[in-house]
Amino acid sequence: GQQLNQSPQSMFIQEGEDVSMNCTSSSIFNTWLWYKQDPGEGPVLLIALYKAGELTSNGRLTAQFGITRKDSFLNISASIPSDVGIYFCAQSWGSNYKLTFGKGTLLTVNP
Amino acid sequence: DSGVTQTPKHLITATGQRVTLRCSPRSGDLSVYWYQQSLDQGLQFLIQYYNGEERAKGNILERFSAQQFPDLHSELNLSSLELGDSALYFCASSSPGSREETQYFGPGTRLLVL
């Protein structure tokens, strides 16, 4: 089956720094989704991308759907302590829309 | 708040037992998806229902089953529980139309099997 490679696995940054993480897949998909999960909570949808080349922002977050349709990145600008959490990329495939998730990027922000 | 509700929040039970997890989707959403999250496997799709009908199955064990009721809430039944079934179980919902892959997750049920 398809696999999503998400990197880095973890990041330790200082408050105010910018952050970038990415996902690559072995197959072509139609949708990239980025979620954030706080400890003990459910994933929260941050950004959804539906078209190759699409660049979408949500506040300090920006994500892009790669032209090859096999990759996506998520950038966070001017990080703040509440950005701490695990960020997941996800893709849907097939007509039933089930999601395949990456392993996640654990972000730690030092105030 | 995603609008998806799940109960209970926590569940502690013993091996061999059976439990039922409940999910209410967002208002207007017809699809419900169940996912399992564990440390070793990550977030894994289990099963999807659409308007009461099973639509897709993932890596769901035969000991697990689900259903979606006429009011669109869904239940995930886990039976003959084993230690390895301890995990977070999430449901998600999406609305009908062209963006059904955009799923909103509930807060999850944390299951601990002792």
mmCIF file with all atom_site columns, C-alpha atoms in Angstrom:
data_model
loop_
_atom_site.group_PDB
_atom_site.id
_atom_site.type_symbol
_atom_site.label_atom_id
_atom_site.label_alt_id
_atom_site.label_comp_id
_atom_site.label_asym_id
_atom_site.label_entity_id
_atom_site.label_seq_id
_atom_site.pdbx_PDB_ins_code
_atom_site.Cartn_x
_atom_site.Cartn_y
_atom_site.Cartn_z
_atom_site.occupancy
_atom_site.B_iso_or_equiv
_atom_site.pdbx_formal_charge
_atom_site.auth_seq_id
_atom_site.auth_comp_id
_atom_site.auth_asym_id
_atom_site.auth_atom_id
_atom_site.pdbx_PDB_model_num
ATOM 1   C CA . GLY A 1 1   ? 0.000   0.000   0.000  1.00 0.00 ? 1   GLY A CA 1
ATOM 2   C CA . GLN A 1 2   ? 0.914   3.647   -0.156 1.00 0.00 ? 2   GLN A CA 1
ATOM 3   C CA . GLN A 1 3   ? 3.335   5.096   2.372  1.00 0.00 ? 3   GLN A CA 1
ATOM 4   C CA . LEU A 1 4   ? 3.825   8.618   3.586  1.00 0.00 ? 4   LEU A CA 1
ATOM 5   C CA . ASN A 1 5   ? 7.267   9.700   4.688  1.00 0.00 ? 5   ASN A CA 1
ATOM 6   C CA . GLN A 1 6   ? 7.092   12.652  7.053  1.00 0.00 ? 6   GLN A CA 1
ATOM 7   C CA . SER A 1 7   ? 10.142  14.564  8.213  1.00 0.00 ? 7   SER A CA 1
ATOM 8   C CA . PRO A 1 8   ? 11.611  15.562  10.468 1.00 0.00 ? 8   PRO A CA 1
ATOM 9   C CA . GLN A 1 9   ? 10.433  13.239  13.232 1.00 0.00 ? 9   GLN A CA 1
ATOM 10  C CA . SER A 1 10  ? 10.960  15.985  15.805 1.00 0.00 ? 10  SER A CA 1
ATOM 11  C CA . MET A 1 11  ? 12.027  19.594  16.021 1.00 0.00 ? 11  MET A CA 1
ATOM 12  C CA . PHE A 1 12  ? 13.195  21.766  18.880 1.00 0.00 ? 12  PHE A CA 1
ATOM 13  C CA . ILE A 1 13  ? 13.048  25.464  18.150 1.00 0.00 ? 13  ILE A CA 1
ATOM 14  C CA . GLN A 1 14  ? 13.072  28.801  19.901 1.00 0.00 ? 14  GLN A CA 1
ATOM 15  C CA . GLU A 1 15  ? 9.963   30.946  20.101 1.00 0.00 ? 15  GLU A CA 1
ATOM 16  C CA . GLY A 1 16  ? 9.821   33.296  17.130 1.00 0.00 ? 16  GLY A CA 1
ATOM 17  C CA . GLU A 1 17  ? 11.602  30.967  14.712 1.00 0.00 ? 17  GLU A CA 1
ATOM 18  C CA . ASP A 1 18  ? 10.073  29.677  11.504 1.00 0.00 ? 18  ASP A CA 1
ATOM 19  C CA . VAL A 1 19  ? 9.465   25.954  11.037 1.00 0.00 ? 19  VAL A CA 1
ATOM 20  C CA . SER A 1 20  ? 9.192   23.767  7.975  1.00 0.00 ? 20  SER A CA 1
ATOM 21  C CA . MET A 1 21  ? 8.163   20.129  7.719  1.00 0.00 ? 21  MET A CA 1
ATOM 22  C CA . ASN A 1 22  ? 7.293   17.978  4.741  1.00 0.00 ? 22  ASN A CA 1
ATOM 23  C CA . CYS A 1 23  ? 5.745   14.775  3.529  1.00 0.00 ? 23  CYS A CA 1
ATOM 24  C CA . THR A 1 24  ? 6.474   12.668  0.499  1.00 0.00 ? 24  THR A CA 1
ATOM 25  C CA . SER A 1 25  ? 4.614   9.720   -0.894 1.00 0.00 ? 25  SER A CA 1
ATOM 26  C CA . SER A 1 26  ? 5.399   6.927   -3.292 1.00 0.00 ? 26  SER A CA 1
ATOM 27  C CA . SER A 1 27  ? 2.165   7.468   -5.192 1.00 0.00 ? 27  SER A CA 1
ATOM 28  C CA . ILE A 1 28  ? 0.168   10.307  -6.647 1.00 0.00 ? 28  ILE A CA 1
ATOM 29  C CA . PHE A 1 29  ? -2.827  11.542  -4.687 1.00 0.00 ? 29  PHE A CA 1
ATOM 30  C CA . ASN A 1 30  ? -5.528  14.127  -5.058 1.00 0.00 ? 30  ASN A CA 1
ATOM 31  C CA . THR A 1 31  ? -5.569  15.626  -1.594 1.00 0.00 ? 31  THR A CA 1
ATOM 32  C CA . TRP A 1 32  ? -3.104  16.587  1.096  1.00 0.00 ? 32  TRP A CA 1
ATOM 33  C CA . LEU A 1 33  ? -4.322  17.383  4.585  1.00 0.00 ? 33  LEU A CA 1
ATOM 34  C CA . TRP A 1 34  ? -2.361  18.747  7.540  1.00 0.00 ? 34  TRP A CA 1
ATOM 35  C CA . TYR A 1 35  ? -3.510  18.082  11.105 1.00 0.00 ? 35  TYR A CA 1
ATOM 36  C CA . LYS A 1 36  ? -2.214  19.068  14.534 1.00 0.00 ? 36  LYS A CA 1
ATOM 37  C CA . GLN A 1 37  ? -2.702  16.872  17.585 1.00 0.00 ? 37  GLN A CA 1
ATOM 38  C CA . ASP A 1 38  ? -2.262  17.970  21.190 1.00 0.00 ? 38  ASP A CA 1
ATOM 39  C CA . PRO A 1 39  ? -1.588  15.287  23.824 1.00 0.00 ? 39  PRO A CA 1
ATOM 40  C CA . GLY A 1 40  ? -4.713  13.258  24.585 1.00 0.00 ? 40  GLY A CA 1
ATOM 41  C CA . GLU A 1 41  ? -6.783  15.133  22.011 1.00 0.00 ? 41  GLU A CA 1
ATOM 42  C CA . GLY A 1 42  ? -8.045  14.419  18.536 1.00 0.00 ? 42  GLY A CA 1
ATOM 43  C CA . PRO A 1 43  ? -6.302  15.681  15.397 1.00 0.00 ? 43  PRO A CA 1
ATOM 44  C CA . VAL A 1 44  ? -7.406  19.153  14.387 1.00 0.00 ? 44  VAL A CA 1
ATOM 45  C CA . LEU A 1 45  ? -7.538  20.010  10.697 1.00 0.00 ? 45  LEU A CA 1
ATOM 46  C CA . LEU A 1 46  ? -5.196  22.882  9.857  1.00 0.00 ? 46  LEU A CA 1
ATOM 47  C CA . ILE A 1 47  ? -5.071  23.075  6.077  1.00 0.00 ? 47  ILE A CA 1
ATOM 48  C CA . ALA A 1 48  ? -6.535  21.094  3.179  1.00 0.00 ? 48  ALA A CA 1
ATOM 49  C CA . LEU A 1 49  ? -4.977  21.103  -0.303 1.00 0.00 ? 49  LEU A CA 1
ATOM 50  C CA . TYR A 1 50  ? -6.836  19.797  -3.325 1.00 0.00 ? 50  TYR A CA 1
ATOM 51  C CA . LYS A 1 51  ? -4.818  20.778  -6.384 1.00 0.00 ? 51  LYS A CA 1
ATOM 52  C CA . ALA A 1 52  ? -1.212  20.320  -7.491 1.00 0.00 ? 52  ALA A CA 1
ATOM 53  C CA . GLY A 1 53  ? 0.719   23.554  -6.930 1.00 0.00 ? 53  GLY A CA 1
ATOM 54  C CA . GLU A 1 54  ? -1.895  24.936  -4.563 1.00 0.00 ? 54  GLU A CA 1
ATOM 55  C CA . LEU A 1 55  ? -0.524  27.207  -1.849 1.00 0.00 ? 55  LEU A CA 1
ATOM 56  C CA . THR A 1 56  ? -2.837  27.854  1.098  1.00 0.00 ? 56  THR A CA 1
ATOM 57  C CA . SER A 1 57  ? -2.415  29.876  4.278  1.00 0.00 ? 57  SER A CA 1
ATOM 58  C CA . ASN A 1 58  ? -4.174  29.717  7.617  1.00 0.00 ? 58  ASN A CA 1
ATOM 59  C CA . GLY A 1 59  ? -2.841  32.492  9.825  1.00 0.00 ? 59  GLY A CA 1
ATOM 60  C CA . ARG A 1 60  ? 0.850   31.819  10.440 1.00 0.00 ? 60  ARG A CA 1
ATOM 61  C CA . LEU A 1 61  ? 0.588   28.451  8.687  1.00 0.00 ? 61  LEU A CA 1
ATOM 62  C CA . THR A 1 62  ? 1.261   27.942  4.993  1.00 0.00 ? 62  THR A CA 1
ATOM 63  C CA . ALA A 1 63  ? 1.102   24.665  3.115  1.00 0.00 ? 63  ALA A CA 1
ATOM 64  C CA . GLN A 1 64  ? 1.707   23.692  -0.481 1.00 0.00 ? 64  GLN A CA 1
ATOM 65  C CA . PHE A 1 65  ? 0.676   20.760  -2.638 1.00 0.00 ? 65  PHE A CA 1
ATOM 66  C CA . GLY A 1 66  ? 3.720   19.750  -4.679 1.00 0.00 ? 66  GLY A CA 1
ATOM 67  C CA . ILE A 1 67  ? 3.636   19.959  -8.458 1.00 0.00 ? 67  ILE A CA 1
ATOM 68  C CA . THR A 1 68  ? 4.485   16.263  -8.762 1.00 0.00 ? 68  THR A CA 1
ATOM 69  C CA . ARG A 1 69  ? 1.482   15.483  -6.501 1.00 0.00 ? 69  ARG A CA 1
ATOM 70  C CA . LYS A 1 70  ? 3.793   13.308  -4.413 1.00 0.00 ? 70  LYS A CA 1
ATOM 71  C CA . ASP A 1 71  ? 4.809   15.815  -1.765 1.00 0.00 ? 71  ASP A CA 1
ATOM 72  C CA . SER A 1 72  ? 3.636   18.649  0.464  1.00 0.00 ? 72  SER A CA 1
ATOM 73  C CA . PHE A 1 73  ? 5.188   20.980  2.987  1.00 0.00 ? 73  PHE A CA 1
ATOM 74  C CA . LEU A 1 74  ? 3.877   22.910  5.970  1.00 0.00 ? 74  LEU A CA 1
ATOM 75  C CA . ASN A 1 75  ? 5.515   26.089  7.203  1.00 0.00 ? 75  ASN A CA 1
ATOM 76  C CA . ILE A 1 76  ? 4.857   27.813  10.511 1.00 0.00 ? 76  ILE A CA 1
ATOM 77  C CA . SER A 1 77  ? 6.122   31.354  10.824 1.00 0.00 ? 77  SER A CA 1
ATOM 78  C CA . ALA A 1 78  ? 7.051   33.164  14.033 1.00 0.00 ? 78  ALA A CA 1
ATOM 79  C CA . SER A 1 79  ? 6.391   30.133  16.250 1.00 0.00 ? 79  SER A CA 1
ATOM 80  C CA . ILE A 1 80  ? 4.768   30.560  19.653 1.00 0.00 ? 80  ILE A CA 1
ATOM 81  C CA . PRO A 1 81  ? 4.590   28.160  22.620 1.00 0.00 ? 81  PRO A CA 1
ATOM 82  C CA . SER A 1 82  ? 1.056   27.002  21.750 1.00 0.00 ? 82  SER A CA 1
ATOM 83  C CA . ASP A 1 83  ? 2.364   25.630  18.450 1.00 0.00 ? 83  ASP A CA 1
ATOM 84  C CA . VAL A 1 84  ? 3.744   22.700  20.448 1.00 0.00 ? 84  VAL A CA 1
ATOM 85  C CA . GLY A 1 85  ? 2.216   19.413  19.382 1.00 0.00 ? 85  GLY A CA 1
ATOM 86  C CA . ILE A 1 86  ? 2.401   16.685  16.779 1.00 0.00 ? 86  ILE A CA 1
ATOM 87  C CA . TYR A 1 87  ? 1.779   17.635  13.163 1.00 0.00 ? 87  TYR A CA 1
ATOM 88  C CA . PHE A 1 88  ? 0.510   15.002  10.761 1.00 0.00 ? 88  PHE A CA 1
ATOM 89  C CA . CYS A 1 89  ? 0.187   14.981  7.029  1.00 0.00 ? 89  CYS A CA 1
ATOM 90  C CA . ALA A 1 90  ? -2.528  12.796  5.532  1.00 0.00 ? 90  ALA A CA 1
ATOM 91  C CA . GLN A 1 91  ? -3.740  11.747  2.134  1.00 0.00 ? 91  GLN A CA 1
ATOM 92  C CA . SER A 1 92  ? -6.917  10.219  0.891  1.00 0.00 ? 92  SER A CA 1
ATOM 93  C CA . TRP A 1 93  ? -7.114  7.699   -1.882 1.00 0.00 ? 93  TRP A CA 1
ATOM 94  C CA . GLY A 1 94  ? -9.810  5.740   -3.569 1.00 0.00 ? 94  GLY A CA 1
ATOM 95  C CA . SER A 1 95  ? -13.456 6.590   -3.779 1.00 0.00 ? 95  SER A CA 1
ATOM 96  C CA . ASN A 1 96  ? -14.068 5.963   -0.082 1.00 0.00 ? 96  ASN A CA 1
ATOM 97  C CA . TYR A 1 97  ? -11.862 8.839   1.140  1.00 0.00 ? 97  TYR A CA 1
ATOM 98  C CA . LYS A 1 98  ? -10.142 6.977   3.972  1.00 0.00 ? 98  LYS A CA 1
ATOM 99  C CA . LEU A 1 99  ? -7.037  8.801   5.163  1.00 0.00 ? 99  LEU A CA 1
ATOM 100 C CA . THR A 1 100 ? -3.486  7.529   5.345  1.00 0.00 ? 100 THR A CA 1
ATOM 101 C CA . PHE A 1 101 ? -1.381  9.413   7.874  1.00 0.00 ? 101 PHE A CA 1
ATOM 102 C CA . GLY A 1 102 ? 2.313   10.125  8.153  1.00 0.00 ? 102 GLY A CA 1
ATOM 103 C CA . LYS A 1 103 ? 4.145   9.234   11.378 1.00 0.00 ? 103 LYS A CA 1
ATOM 104 C CA . GLY A 1 104 ? 4.027   12.842  12.553 1.00 0.00 ? 104 GLY A CA 1
ATOM 105 C CA . THR A 1 105 ? 6.465   15.622  13.443 1.00 0.00 ? 105 THR A CA 1
ATOM 106 C CA . LEU A 1 106 ? 6.770   16.449  17.130 1.00 0.00 ? 106 LEU A CA 1
ATOM 107 C CA . LEU A 1 107 ? 7.316   20.177  17.544 1.00 0.00 ? 107 LEU A CA 1
ATOM 108 C CA . THR A 1 108 ? 8.721   21.665  20.728 1.00 0.00 ? 108 THR A CA 1
ATOM 109 C CA . VAL A 1 109 ? 8.929   25.434  21.108 1.00 0.00 ? 109 VAL A CA 1
ATOM 110 C CA . ASN A 1 110 ? 11.181  26.866  23.795 1.00 0.00 ? 110 ASN A CA 1
ATOM 111 C CA . PRO A 1 111 ? 9.877   30.189  25.137 1.00 0.00 ? 111 PRO A CA 1
ATOM 112 C CA . ASP B 2 1   ? -14.410 22.069  18.971 1.00 0.00 ? 1   ASP B CA 1
ATOM 113 C CA . SER B 2 2   ? -14.821 20.007  15.804 1.00 0.00 ? 2   SER B CA 1
ATOM 114 C CA . GLY B 2 3   ? -18.479 19.246  16.438 1.00 0.00 ? 3   GLY B CA 1
ATOM 115 C CA . VAL B 2 4   ? -17.776 15.504  16.591 1.00 0.00 ? 4   VAL B CA 1
ATOM 116 C CA . THR B 2 5   ? -18.489 13.967  19.979 1.00 0.00 ? 5   THR B CA 1
ATOM 117 C CA . GLN B 2 6   ? -17.236 10.697  21.393 1.00 0.00 ? 6   GLN B CA 1
ATOM 118 C CA . THR B 2 7   ? -18.049 8.837   24.567 1.00 0.00 ? 7   THR B CA 1
ATOM 119 C CA . PRO B 2 8   ? -16.643 7.693   26.850 1.00 0.00 ? 8   PRO B CA 1
ATOM 120 C CA . LYS B 2 9   ? -13.442 9.723   27.107 1.00 0.00 ? 9   LYS B CA 1
ATOM 121 C CA . HIS B 2 10  ? -11.638 6.945   28.978 1.00 0.00 ? 10  HIS B CA 1
ATOM 122 C CA . LEU B 2 11  ? -12.331 3.239   29.312 1.00 0.00 ? 11  LEU B CA 1
ATOM 123 C CA . ILE B 2 12  ? -10.498 0.703   31.451 1.00 0.00 ? 12  ILE B CA 1
ATOM 124 C CA . THR B 2 13  ? -11.393 -2.933  31.101 1.00 0.00 ? 13  THR B CA 1
ATOM 125 C CA . ALA B 2 14  ? -9.959  -6.436  31.324 1.00 0.00 ? 14  ALA B CA 1
ATOM 126 C CA . THR B 2 15  ? -8.797  -8.872  28.700 1.00 0.00 ? 15  THR B CA 1
ATOM 127 C CA . GLY B 2 16  ? -11.594 -10.912 27.184 1.00 0.00 ? 16  GLY B CA 1
ATOM 128 C CA . GLN B 2 17  ? -14.202 -8.243  27.768 1.00 0.00 ? 17  GLN B CA 1
ATOM 129 C CA . ARG B 2 18  ? -16.329 -6.357  25.245 1.00 0.00 ? 18  ARG B CA 1
ATOM 130 C CA . VAL B 2 19  ? -16.761 -2.592  25.001 1.00 0.00 ? 19  VAL B CA 1
ATOM 131 C CA . THR B 2 20  ? -18.760 -0.172  22.881 1.00 0.00 ? 20  THR B CA 1
ATOM 132 C CA . LEU B 2 21  ? -17.475 3.212   21.796 1.00 0.00 ? 21  LEU B CA 1
ATOM 133 C CA . ARG B 2 22  ? -19.921 5.849   20.614 1.00 0.00 ? 22  ARG B CA 1
ATOM 134 C CA . CYS B 2 23  ? -19.570 8.671   18.124 1.00 0.00 ? 23  CYS B CA 1
ATOM 135 C CA . SER B 2 24  ? -21.894 11.436  16.992 1.00 0.00 ? 24  SER B CA 1
ATOM 136 C CA . PRO B 2 25  ? -20.844 13.150  13.755 1.00 0.00 ? 25  PRO B CA 1
ATOM 137 C CA . ARG B 2 26  ? -21.079 16.863  13.002 1.00 0.00 ? 26  ARG B CA 1
ATOM 138 C CA . SER B 2 27  ? -24.520 18.078  12.125 1.00 0.00 ? 27  SER B CA 1
ATOM 139 C CA . GLY B 2 28  ? -25.184 17.341  8.462  1.00 0.00 ? 28  GLY B CA 1
ATOM 140 C CA . ASP B 2 29  ? -22.303 14.913  8.004  1.00 0.00 ? 29  ASP B CA 1
ATOM 141 C CA . LEU B 2 30  ? -23.257 11.520  6.615  1.00 0.00 ? 30  LEU B CA 1
ATOM 142 C CA . SER B 2 31  ? -19.880 9.764   6.743  1.00 0.00 ? 31  SER B CA 1
ATOM 143 C CA . VAL B 2 32  ? -18.302 8.403   9.894  1.00 0.00 ? 32  VAL B CA 1
ATOM 144 C CA . TYR B 2 33  ? -14.778 6.992   9.955  1.00 0.00 ? 33  TYR B CA 1
ATOM 145 C CA . TRP B 2 34  ? -13.122 5.086   12.788 1.00 0.00 ? 34  TRP B CA 1
ATOM 146 C CA . TYR B 2 35  ? -9.372  5.223   13.375 1.00 0.00 ? 35  TYR B CA 1
ATOM 147 C CA . GLN B 2 36  ? -7.066  3.579   15.883 1.00 0.00 ? 36  GLN B CA 1
ATOM 148 C CA . GLN B 2 37  ? -3.963  5.334   17.166 1.00 0.00 ? 37  GLN B CA 1
ATOM 149 C CA . SER B 2 38  ? -1.202  3.395   18.884 1.00 0.00 ? 38  SER B CA 1
ATOM 150 C CA . LEU B 2 39  ? 2.442   4.161   19.510 1.00 0.00 ? 39  LEU B CA 1
ATOM 151 C CA . ASP B 2 40  ? 3.737   1.477   17.180 1.00 0.00 ? 40  ASP B CA 1
ATOM 152 C CA . GLN B 2 41  ? 1.185   1.705   14.351 1.00 0.00 ? 41  GLN B CA 1
ATOM 153 C CA . GLY B 2 42  ? 0.317   5.403   14.371 1.00 0.00 ? 42  GLY B CA 1
ATOM 154 C CA . LEU B 2 43  ? -3.086  6.470   13.087 1.00 0.00 ? 43  LEU B CA 1
ATOM 155 C CA . GLN B 2 44  ? -4.739  3.635   11.199 1.00 0.00 ? 44  GLN B CA 1
ATOM 156 C CA . PHE B 2 45  ? -8.051  3.605   9.389  1.00 0.00 ? 45  PHE B CA 1
ATOM 157 C CA . LEU B 2 46  ? -10.472 0.951   10.624 1.00 0.00 ? 46  LEU B CA 1
ATOM 158 C CA . ILE B 2 47  ? -13.836 1.351   8.926  1.00 0.00 ? 47  ILE B CA 1
ATOM 159 C CA . GLN B 2 48  ? -16.143 3.860   7.256  1.00 0.00 ? 48  GLN B CA 1
ATOM 160 C CA . TYR B 2 49  ? -19.914 4.189   7.210  1.00 0.00 ? 49  TYR B CA 1
ATOM 161 C CA . TYR B 2 50  ? -21.919 6.422   4.939  1.00 0.00 ? 50  TYR B CA 1
ATOM 162 C CA . ASN B 2 51  ? -25.560 7.125   5.738  1.00 0.00 ? 51  ASN B CA 1
ATOM 163 C CA . GLY B 2 52  ? -25.952 3.841   7.567  1.00 0.00 ? 52  GLY B CA 1
ATOM 164 C CA . GLU B 2 53  ? -24.103 1.634   5.109  1.00 0.00 ? 53  GLU B CA 1
ATOM 165 C CA . GLU B 2 54  ? -20.600 0.259   5.413  1.00 0.00 ? 54  GLU B CA 1
ATOM 166 C CA . ARG B 2 55  ? -18.476 1.824   2.700  1.00 0.00 ? 55  ARG B CA 1
ATOM 167 C CA . ALA B 2 56  ? -14.886 0.806   3.344  1.00 0.00 ? 56  ALA B CA 1
ATOM 168 C CA . LYS B 2 57  ? -12.845 -1.393  5.617  1.00 0.00 ? 57  LYS B CA 1
ATOM 169 C CA . GLY B 2 58  ? -9.250  -0.974  6.625  1.00 0.00 ? 58  GLY B CA 1
ATOM 170 C CA . ASN B 2 59  ? -7.112  -3.038  8.957  1.00 0.00 ? 59  ASN B CA 1
ATOM 171 C CA . ILE B 2 60  ? -9.994  -3.867  11.260 1.00 0.00 ? 60  ILE B CA 1
ATOM 172 C CA . LEU B 2 61  ? -9.813  -7.076  13.255 1.00 0.00 ? 61  LEU B CA 1
ATOM 173 C CA . GLU B 2 62  ? -12.627 -9.593  13.029 1.00 0.00 ? 62  GLU B CA 1
ATOM 174 C CA . ARG B 2 63  ? -13.199 -9.081  16.762 1.00 0.00 ? 63  ARG B CA 1
ATOM 175 C CA . PHE B 2 64  ? -14.150 -5.478  15.990 1.00 0.00 ? 64  PHE B CA 1
ATOM 176 C CA . SER B 2 65  ? -17.369 -4.355  14.373 1.00 0.00 ? 65  SER B CA 1
ATOM 177 C CA . ALA B 2 66  ? -19.220 -1.130  13.843 1.00 0.00 ? 66  ALA B CA 1
ATOM 178 C CA . GLN B 2 67  ? -22.561 0.206   12.769 1.00 0.00 ? 67  GLN B CA 1
ATOM 179 C CA . GLN B 2 68  ? -24.190 3.499   11.963 1.00 0.00 ? 68  GLN B CA 1
ATOM 180 C CA . PHE B 2 69  ? -27.734 4.139   13.117 1.00 0.00 ? 69  PHE B CA 1
ATOM 181 C CA . PRO B 2 70  ? -30.578 6.047   11.412 1.00 0.00 ? 70  PRO B CA 1
ATOM 182 C CA . ASP B 2 71  ? -29.763 9.145   13.452 1.00 0.00 ? 71  ASP B CA 1
ATOM 183 C CA . LEU B 2 72  ? -26.223 8.833   11.994 1.00 0.00 ? 72  LEU B CA 1
ATOM 184 C CA . HIS B 2 73  ? -24.423 8.194   15.255 1.00 0.00 ? 73  HIS B CA 1
ATOM 185 C CA . SER B 2 74  ? -22.030 5.276   15.114 1.00 0.00 ? 74  SER B CA 1
ATOM 186 C CA . GLU B 2 75  ? -20.797 2.648   17.524 1.00 0.00 ? 75  GLU B CA 1
ATOM 187 C CA . LEU B 2 76  ? -17.576 0.669   17.424 1.00 0.00 ? 76  LEU B CA 1
ATOM 188 C CA . ASN B 2 77  ? -17.762 -2.661  19.217 1.00 0.00 ? 77  ASN B CA 1
ATOM 189 C CA . LEU B 2 78  ? -14.553 -4.299  20.405 1.00 0.00 ? 78  LEU B CA 1
ATOM 190 C CA . SER B 2 79  ? -14.819 -7.832  21.734 1.00 0.00 ? 79  SER B CA 1
ATOM 191 C CA . SER B 2 80  ? -12.520 -10.474 23.225 1.00 0.00 ? 80  SER B CA 1
ATOM 192 C CA . LEU B 2 81  ? -10.208 -7.640  24.124 1.00 0.00 ? 81  LEU B CA 1
ATOM 193 C CA . GLU B 2 82  ? -6.460  -8.196  24.245 1.00 0.00 ? 82  GLU B CA 1
ATOM 194 C CA . LEU B 2 83  ? -3.709  -6.129  25.822 1.00 0.00 ? 83  LEU B CA 1
ATOM 195 C CA . GLY B 2 84  ? -2.661  -4.957  22.375 1.00 0.00 ? 84  GLY B CA 1
ATOM 196 C CA . ASP B 2 85  ? -6.044  -3.339  21.784 1.00 0.00 ? 85  ASP B CA 1
ATOM 197 C CA . SER B 2 86  ? -5.100  -0.592  24.213 1.00 0.00 ? 86  SER B CA 1
ATOM 198 C CA . ALA B 2 87  ? -5.045  2.554   22.103 1.00 0.00 ? 87  ALA B CA 1
ATOM 199 C CA . LEU B 2 88  ? -6.789  5.797   21.301 1.00 0.00 ? 88  LEU B CA 1
ATOM 200 C CA . TYR B 2 89  ? -9.858  5.344   19.120 1.00 0.00 ? 89  TYR B CA 1
ATOM 201 C CA . PHE B 2 90  ? -11.034 8.288   17.083 1.00 0.00 ? 90  PHE B CA 1
ATOM 202 C CA . CYS B 2 91  ? -14.011 8.825   14.935 1.00 0.00 ? 91  CYS B CA 1
ATOM 203 C CA . ALA B 2 92  ? -14.147 11.450  12.243 1.00 0.00 ? 92  ALA B CA 1
ATOM 204 C CA . SER B 2 93  ? -16.929 12.730  10.053 1.00 0.00 ? 93  SER B CA 1
ATOM 205 C CA . SER B 2 94  ? -17.215 14.453  6.712  1.00 0.00 ? 94  SER B CA 1
ATOM 206 C CA . SER B 2 95  ? -20.021 15.997  4.739  1.00 0.00 ? 95  SER B CA 1
ATOM 207 C CA . PRO B 2 96  ? -21.422 14.689  1.458  1.00 0.00 ? 96  PRO B CA 1
ATOM 208 C CA . GLY B 2 97  ? -20.148 16.261  -1.700 1.00 0.00 ? 97  GLY B CA 1
ATOM 209 C CA . SER B 2 98  ? -16.864 16.751  -3.426 1.00 0.00 ? 98  SER B CA 1
ATOM 210 C CA . ARG B 2 99  ? -14.660 17.141  -0.338 1.00 0.00 ? 99  ARG B CA 1
ATOM 211 C CA . GLU B 2 100 ? -15.490 14.044  1.658  1.00 0.00 ? 100 GLU B CA 1
ATOM 212 C CA . GLU B 2 101 ? -11.813 13.472  2.348  1.00 0.00 ? 101 GLU B CA 1
ATOM 213 C CA . THR B 2 102 ? -11.803 16.557  4.569  1.00 0.00 ? 102 THR B CA 1
ATOM 214 C CA . GLN B 2 103 ? -12.476 14.858  7.875  1.00 0.00 ? 103 GLN B CA 1
ATOM 215 C CA . TYR B 2 104 ? -13.067 16.352  11.297 1.00 0.00 ? 104 TYR B CA 1
ATOM 216 C CA . PHE B 2 105 ? -12.004 14.303  14.282 1.00 0.00 ? 105 PHE B CA 1
ATOM 217 C CA . GLY B 2 106 ? -13.592 13.826  17.662 1.00 0.00 ? 106 GLY B CA 1
ATOM 218 C CA . PRO B 2 107 ? -11.658 13.988  20.954 1.00 0.00 ? 107 PRO B CA 1
ATOM 219 C CA . GLY B 2 108 ? -11.174 10.232  21.055 1.00 0.00 ? 108 GLY B CA 1
ATOM 220 C CA . THR B 2 109 ? -11.709 7.393   23.518 1.00 0.00 ? 109 THR B CA 1
ATOM 221 C CA . ARG B 2 110 ? -8.657  6.148   25.343 1.00 0.00 ? 110 ARG B CA 1
ATOM 222 C CA . LEU B 2 111 ? -8.991  2.397   25.903 1.00 0.00 ? 111 LEU B CA 1
ATOM 223 C CA . LEU B 2 112 ? -6.811  0.604   28.410 1.00 0.00 ? 112 LEU B CA 1
ATOM 224 C CA . VAL B 2 113 ? -7.030  -3.174  28.534 1.00 0.00 ? 113 VAL B CA 1
ATOM 225 C CA . LEU B 2 114 ? -5.523  -4.708  31.671 1.00 0.00 ? 114 LEU B CA 1
#
